[in-house]
mmCIF file of C-alpha atoms in Angstrom:
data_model
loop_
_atom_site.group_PDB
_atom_site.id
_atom_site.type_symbol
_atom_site.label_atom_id
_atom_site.label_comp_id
_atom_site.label_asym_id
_atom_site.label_seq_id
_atom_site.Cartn_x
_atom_site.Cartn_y
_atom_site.Cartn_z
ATOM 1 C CA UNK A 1 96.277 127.720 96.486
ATOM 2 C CA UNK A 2 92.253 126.750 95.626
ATOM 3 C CA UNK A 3 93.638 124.578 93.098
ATOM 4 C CA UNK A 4 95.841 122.975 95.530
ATOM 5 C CA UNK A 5 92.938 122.423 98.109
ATOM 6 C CA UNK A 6 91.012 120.530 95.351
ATOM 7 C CA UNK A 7 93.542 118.368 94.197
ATOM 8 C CA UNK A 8 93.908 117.582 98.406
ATOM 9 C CA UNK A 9 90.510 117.096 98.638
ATOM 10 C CA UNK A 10 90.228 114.592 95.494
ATOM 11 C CA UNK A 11 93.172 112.403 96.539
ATOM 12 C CA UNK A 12 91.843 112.461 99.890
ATOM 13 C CA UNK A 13 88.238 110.590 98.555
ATOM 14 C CA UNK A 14 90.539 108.553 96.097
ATOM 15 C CA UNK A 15 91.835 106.734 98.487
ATOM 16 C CA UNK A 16 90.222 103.422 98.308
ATOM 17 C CA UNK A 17 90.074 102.650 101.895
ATOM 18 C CA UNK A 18 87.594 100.199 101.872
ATOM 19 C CA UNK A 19 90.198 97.763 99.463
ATOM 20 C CA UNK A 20 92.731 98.541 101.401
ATOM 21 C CA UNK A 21 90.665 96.972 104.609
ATOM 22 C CA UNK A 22 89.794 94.300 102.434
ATOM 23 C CA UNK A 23 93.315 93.332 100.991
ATOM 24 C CA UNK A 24 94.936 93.686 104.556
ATOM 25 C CA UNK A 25 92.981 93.274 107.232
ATOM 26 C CA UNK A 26 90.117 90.854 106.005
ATOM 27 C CA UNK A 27 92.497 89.142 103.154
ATOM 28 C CA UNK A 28 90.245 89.136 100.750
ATOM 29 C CA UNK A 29 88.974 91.143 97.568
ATOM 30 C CA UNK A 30 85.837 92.694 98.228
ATOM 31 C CA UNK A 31 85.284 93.611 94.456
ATOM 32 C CA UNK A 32 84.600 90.000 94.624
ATOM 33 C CA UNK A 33 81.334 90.761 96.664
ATOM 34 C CA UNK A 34 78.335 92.023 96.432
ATOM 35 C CA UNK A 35 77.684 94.216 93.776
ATOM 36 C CA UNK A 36 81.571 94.494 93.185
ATOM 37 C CA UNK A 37 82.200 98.106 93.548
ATOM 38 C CA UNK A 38 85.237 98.923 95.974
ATOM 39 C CA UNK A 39 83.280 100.176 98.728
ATOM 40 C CA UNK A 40 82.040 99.309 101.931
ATOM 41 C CA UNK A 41 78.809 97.665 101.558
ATOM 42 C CA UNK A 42 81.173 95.171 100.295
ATOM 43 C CA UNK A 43 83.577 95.238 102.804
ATOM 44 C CA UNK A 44 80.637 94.415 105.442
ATOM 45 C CA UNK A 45 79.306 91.546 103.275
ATOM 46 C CA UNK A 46 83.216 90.051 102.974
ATOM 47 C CA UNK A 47 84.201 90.711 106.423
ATOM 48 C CA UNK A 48 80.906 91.420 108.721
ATOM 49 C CA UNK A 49 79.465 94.164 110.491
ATOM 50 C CA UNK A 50 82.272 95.711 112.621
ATOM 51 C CA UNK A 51 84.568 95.882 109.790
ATOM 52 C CA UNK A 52 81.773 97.294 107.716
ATOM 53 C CA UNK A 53 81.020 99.796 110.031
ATOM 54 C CA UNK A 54 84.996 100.563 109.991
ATOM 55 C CA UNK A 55 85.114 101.097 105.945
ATOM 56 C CA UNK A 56 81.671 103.277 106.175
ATOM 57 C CA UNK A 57 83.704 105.733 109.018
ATOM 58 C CA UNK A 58 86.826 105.708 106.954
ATOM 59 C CA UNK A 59 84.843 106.249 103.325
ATOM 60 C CA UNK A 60 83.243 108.947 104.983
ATOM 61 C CA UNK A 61 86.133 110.556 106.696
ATOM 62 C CA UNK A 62 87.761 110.898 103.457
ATOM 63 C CA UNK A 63 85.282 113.710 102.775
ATOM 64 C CA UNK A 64 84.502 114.708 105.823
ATOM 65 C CA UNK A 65 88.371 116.153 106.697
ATOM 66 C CA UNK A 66 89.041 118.060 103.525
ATOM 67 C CA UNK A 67 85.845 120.131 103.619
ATOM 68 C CA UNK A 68 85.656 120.684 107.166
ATOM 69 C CA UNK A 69 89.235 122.010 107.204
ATOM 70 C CA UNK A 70 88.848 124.195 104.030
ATOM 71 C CA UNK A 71 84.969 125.340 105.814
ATOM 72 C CA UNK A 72 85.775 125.441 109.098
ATOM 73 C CA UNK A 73 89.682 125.856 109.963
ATOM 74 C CA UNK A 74 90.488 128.059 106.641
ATOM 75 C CA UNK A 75 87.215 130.024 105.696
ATOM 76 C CA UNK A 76 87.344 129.046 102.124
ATOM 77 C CA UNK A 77 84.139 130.141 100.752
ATOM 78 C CA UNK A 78 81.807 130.395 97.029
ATOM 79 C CA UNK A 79 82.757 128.146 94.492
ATOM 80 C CA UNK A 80 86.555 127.372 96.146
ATOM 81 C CA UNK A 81 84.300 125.775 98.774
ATOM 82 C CA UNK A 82 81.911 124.012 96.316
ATOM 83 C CA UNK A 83 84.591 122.771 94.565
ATOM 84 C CA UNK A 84 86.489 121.240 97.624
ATOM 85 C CA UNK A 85 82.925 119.646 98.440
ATOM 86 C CA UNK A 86 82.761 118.109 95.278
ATOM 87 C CA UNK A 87 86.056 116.786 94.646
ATOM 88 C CA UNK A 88 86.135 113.776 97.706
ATOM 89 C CA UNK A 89 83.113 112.621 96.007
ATOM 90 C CA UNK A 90 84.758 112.148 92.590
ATOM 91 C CA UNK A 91 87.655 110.582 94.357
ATOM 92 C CA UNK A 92 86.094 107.847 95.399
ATOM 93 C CA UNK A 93 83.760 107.320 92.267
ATOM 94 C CA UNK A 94 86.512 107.803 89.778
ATOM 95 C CA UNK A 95 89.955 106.798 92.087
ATOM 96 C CA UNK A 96 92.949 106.547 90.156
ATOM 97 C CA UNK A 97 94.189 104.692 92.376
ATOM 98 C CA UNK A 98 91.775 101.837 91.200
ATOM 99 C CA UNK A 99 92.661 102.631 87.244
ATOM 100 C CA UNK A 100 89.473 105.645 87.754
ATOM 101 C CA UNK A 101 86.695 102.722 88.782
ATOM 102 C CA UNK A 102 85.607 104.216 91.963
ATOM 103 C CA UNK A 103 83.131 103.391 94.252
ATOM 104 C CA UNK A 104 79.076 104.519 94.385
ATOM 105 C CA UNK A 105 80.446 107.689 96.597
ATOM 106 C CA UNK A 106 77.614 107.306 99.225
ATOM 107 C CA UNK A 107 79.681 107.346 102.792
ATOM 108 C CA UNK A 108 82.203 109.663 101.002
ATOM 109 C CA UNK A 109 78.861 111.978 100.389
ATOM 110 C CA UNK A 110 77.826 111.730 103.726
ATOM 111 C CA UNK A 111 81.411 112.640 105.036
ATOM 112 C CA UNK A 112 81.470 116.290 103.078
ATOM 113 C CA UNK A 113 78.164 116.716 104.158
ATOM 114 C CA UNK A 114 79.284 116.521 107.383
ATOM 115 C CA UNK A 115 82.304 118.923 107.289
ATOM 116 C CA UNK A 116 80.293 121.313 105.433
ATOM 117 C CA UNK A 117 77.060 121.583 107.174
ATOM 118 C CA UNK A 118 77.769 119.220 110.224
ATOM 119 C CA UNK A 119 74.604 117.799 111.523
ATOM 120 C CA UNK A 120 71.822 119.231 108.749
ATOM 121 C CA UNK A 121 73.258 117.707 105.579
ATOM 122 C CA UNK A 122 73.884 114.085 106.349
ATOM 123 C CA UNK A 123 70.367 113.775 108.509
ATOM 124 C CA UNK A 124 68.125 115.542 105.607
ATOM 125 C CA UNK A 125 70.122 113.275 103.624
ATOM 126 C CA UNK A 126 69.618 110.084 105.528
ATOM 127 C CA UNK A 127 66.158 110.504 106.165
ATOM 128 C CA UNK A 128 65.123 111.152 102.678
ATOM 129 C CA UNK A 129 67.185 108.151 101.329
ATOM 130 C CA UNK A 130 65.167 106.076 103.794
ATOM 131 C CA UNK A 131 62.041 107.389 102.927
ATOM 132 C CA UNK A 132 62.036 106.670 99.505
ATOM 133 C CA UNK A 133 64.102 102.920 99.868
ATOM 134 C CA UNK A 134 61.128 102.504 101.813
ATOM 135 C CA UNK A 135 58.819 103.650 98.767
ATOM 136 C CA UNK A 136 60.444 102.413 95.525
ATOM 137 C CA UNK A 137 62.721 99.494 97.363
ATOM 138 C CA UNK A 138 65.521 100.478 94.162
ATOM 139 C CA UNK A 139 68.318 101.771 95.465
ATOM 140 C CA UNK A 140 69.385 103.918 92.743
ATOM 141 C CA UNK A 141 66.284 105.948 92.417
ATOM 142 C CA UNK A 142 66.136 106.067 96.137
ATOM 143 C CA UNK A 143 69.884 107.554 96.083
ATOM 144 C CA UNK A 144 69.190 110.358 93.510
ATOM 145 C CA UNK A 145 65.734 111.457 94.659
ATOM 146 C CA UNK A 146 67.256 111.532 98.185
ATOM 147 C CA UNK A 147 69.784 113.913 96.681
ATOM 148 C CA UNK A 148 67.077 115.558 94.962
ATOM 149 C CA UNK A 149 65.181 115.890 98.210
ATOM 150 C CA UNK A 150 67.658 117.398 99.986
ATOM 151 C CA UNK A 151 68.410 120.149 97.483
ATOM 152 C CA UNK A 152 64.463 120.802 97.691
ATOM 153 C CA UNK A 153 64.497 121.044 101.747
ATOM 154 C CA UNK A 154 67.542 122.817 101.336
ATOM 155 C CA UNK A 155 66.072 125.305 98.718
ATOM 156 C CA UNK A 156 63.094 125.633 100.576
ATOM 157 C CA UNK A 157 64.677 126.634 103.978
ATOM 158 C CA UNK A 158 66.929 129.307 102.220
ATOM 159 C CA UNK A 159 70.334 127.269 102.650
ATOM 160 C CA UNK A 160 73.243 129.290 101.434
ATOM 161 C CA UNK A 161 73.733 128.857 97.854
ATOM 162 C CA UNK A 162 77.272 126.892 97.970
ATOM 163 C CA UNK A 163 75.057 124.125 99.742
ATOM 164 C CA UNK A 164 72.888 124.247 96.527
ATOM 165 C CA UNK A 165 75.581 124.388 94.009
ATOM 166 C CA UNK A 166 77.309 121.527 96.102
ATOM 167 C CA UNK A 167 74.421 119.138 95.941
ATOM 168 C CA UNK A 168 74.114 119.952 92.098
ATOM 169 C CA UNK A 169 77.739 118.517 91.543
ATOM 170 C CA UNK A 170 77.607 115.776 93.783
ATOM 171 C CA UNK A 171 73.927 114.781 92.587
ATOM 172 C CA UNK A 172 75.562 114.652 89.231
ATOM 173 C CA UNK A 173 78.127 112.404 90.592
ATOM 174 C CA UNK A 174 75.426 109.983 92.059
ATOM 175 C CA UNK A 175 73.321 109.711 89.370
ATOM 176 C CA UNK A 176 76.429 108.497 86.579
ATOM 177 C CA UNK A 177 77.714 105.814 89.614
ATOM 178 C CA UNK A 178 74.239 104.803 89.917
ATOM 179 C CA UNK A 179 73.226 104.873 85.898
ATOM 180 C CA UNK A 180 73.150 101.100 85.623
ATOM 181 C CA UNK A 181 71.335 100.458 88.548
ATOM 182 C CA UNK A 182 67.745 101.876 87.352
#
């Protein structure tokens, strides 16, 4: 059954969501913009702010549902639930659905943080992202020392260790999409 949940949770972040709004709603490729990744930053420099904010909900919810039912609705728990964290994140950054050349995982991120810690992972997240764009103005770095900031606040406060094991996997997942960006 956990290995069942998994495989769930990494189809459901290997969807590529954000092509899909590209290809059928904004007709247009939006590997062909930006920074060519299939996510959406590029869908809202192809097709504008609304349908940006669109592929940045969907993205996310793609992590978002999988861990909040397996945390919420079924109790999973320990590394089951670490696991099922971690797998919508390497669904979208290796989709096989797009021959495994995902996106950079960051709404998808954002979305398990969500479901598995609702309101404390994705601000701690967001905030320390922000902080250090605002400091190094490189994405990348500011990316993985966000995710490295949150494991420290987390750490620090005493979160419960599947929220530390959790940010080691995805962190790891960040930091090889983002590996050409530094």
């Amino acid at each position: 059954m956990e290995i069942f949940w998994i495989f769930c949770a990494f189809l459901s972040g290997s969807l590529p969501l954000s092509v899909w709004i590209g290809n059928y709603l904004l007709h247009k490729d939006i590997r062909q913009y930006g920074d060519g990744n299939p996510g959406a930053t590029n869908v809202w420099k192809a097709g504008g702010a609304f349908w940006g904010c669109v592929a940045i909900l969907m993205d996310g919810s793609k992590g978002f549902f999988p861990v909040a039912l397996a945390n919420y609705q079924y109790g999973w728990e320990g590394w089951p639930l670490v696991a099922i964290t971690v797998a919508p994140v390497l669904g979208h950054a290796f989709s096989p659905f797009l021959q495994f050349h995902g996106g950079k995982a960051l709404a998808a991120t954002f979305g398990v943080w969500l479901g598995l810690t609702l309101w404390v992972g994705p601000t701690v997240l967001g905030l320390a992202f922000a902080v250090w764009l605002l400091i190094l103005k490189r994405d990348a770095w500011a990316v993985i020392l966000g995710s490295v900031t949150q494991f420290v606040v987390f750490l620090v406060f005493g979160a419960d260790w599947t929220w530390l094991a959790a940010n080691v996997g995805i962190t790891a997942v960040l930091l090889w999409k983002h590996k050409r960006s530094f």
